[in-house]
Amino acid sequence: MSHPLIIDGGILAGGLASRMQGEDKGLQLFKEIPMATWVHQALSPHVRKVIINCNRNQSDYAKISSHISSDTISGFPGPLAGIVSVIDASDADYFLISPCDTPLLNQEFSLRMLQFLDSQYSLNPYKPLLFAVKAGEKQQPLHMCISKEYKNSLKQYLERDEHRVMKWMKDNNAHWLDFSDQADSFKNFNTLEEVNTY
């Protein structure tokens, strides 16, 4: 990379996992390895460190990454609050974020996202960037690269008791990067049955 940016990874594992019968989603075994570990493997070679946002089982997540953050906004207010907590836990300029329930994620995601960041930063280093994955017709807003400059916008949105990720992305003119050729790698596993039978 030809830029001076510090980039950290973030894994969102702070949800209630209601469709997982309350089990902690990121710790469920996919091919005998916790789902969050697969995501960590996709991100970690390309960032300075990976911060896992989790609100329980911190000691288990600490076996995957020594960098852990819990929601800094109370009441399980959703993935946007998880992103805020990751940004709060770091001095990085940019964050490469993915949810914990996408174990098919691979390093191609990280490479292409950071190549795009590199190209856009070289055009205008002063413009904060926000971009995420689009695979076919499906937008994947939580597979994103985000500048630390968006933290206040996220906090203000959550303070207004807004939680819809797509609305915030639209309000902030997110750019969508085409990953149609990699669509399968963004499959998220929402139930124990899916994880165990794939």
C-alpha angles and dihedrals in degrees: 000000000000099000133088094230124133109223125191129185125233131199117198108219101142101103129113093241092216092172090052091064088255093302115141101261100209092053096053111114118249110186087347094304126097111260092235089058091060090052091047089054091053094051108031101073090058105042136056094247139339120239117201115210107210135151099200140022090036092161090057092049090047087066087063097042130001089216110084131167130183126205111287088199114066130231104048093278094179140253097321089062088051090056090051090052092051091051090046090055096056146051093215123130095220137021129211104207133191135163120251096239099070104086093163090068113122139192092264086077093056094044096050095043092051093044088056091048089050093051095047094044091053089055094050119000092184099059114091110228132218120178138153144181128286115186113185107312093335120096116209103199096174091061092076148139112220137180118233085238090079094064096095092048090053093048093049091049092052092045087059086057091249116144108163108122097200093051092052091047091051093046089054096046096243116196117229119221116207114241097159091135089057099041095128093059091067096057109133121212111220104169135049089238092058092050094047099044105039 
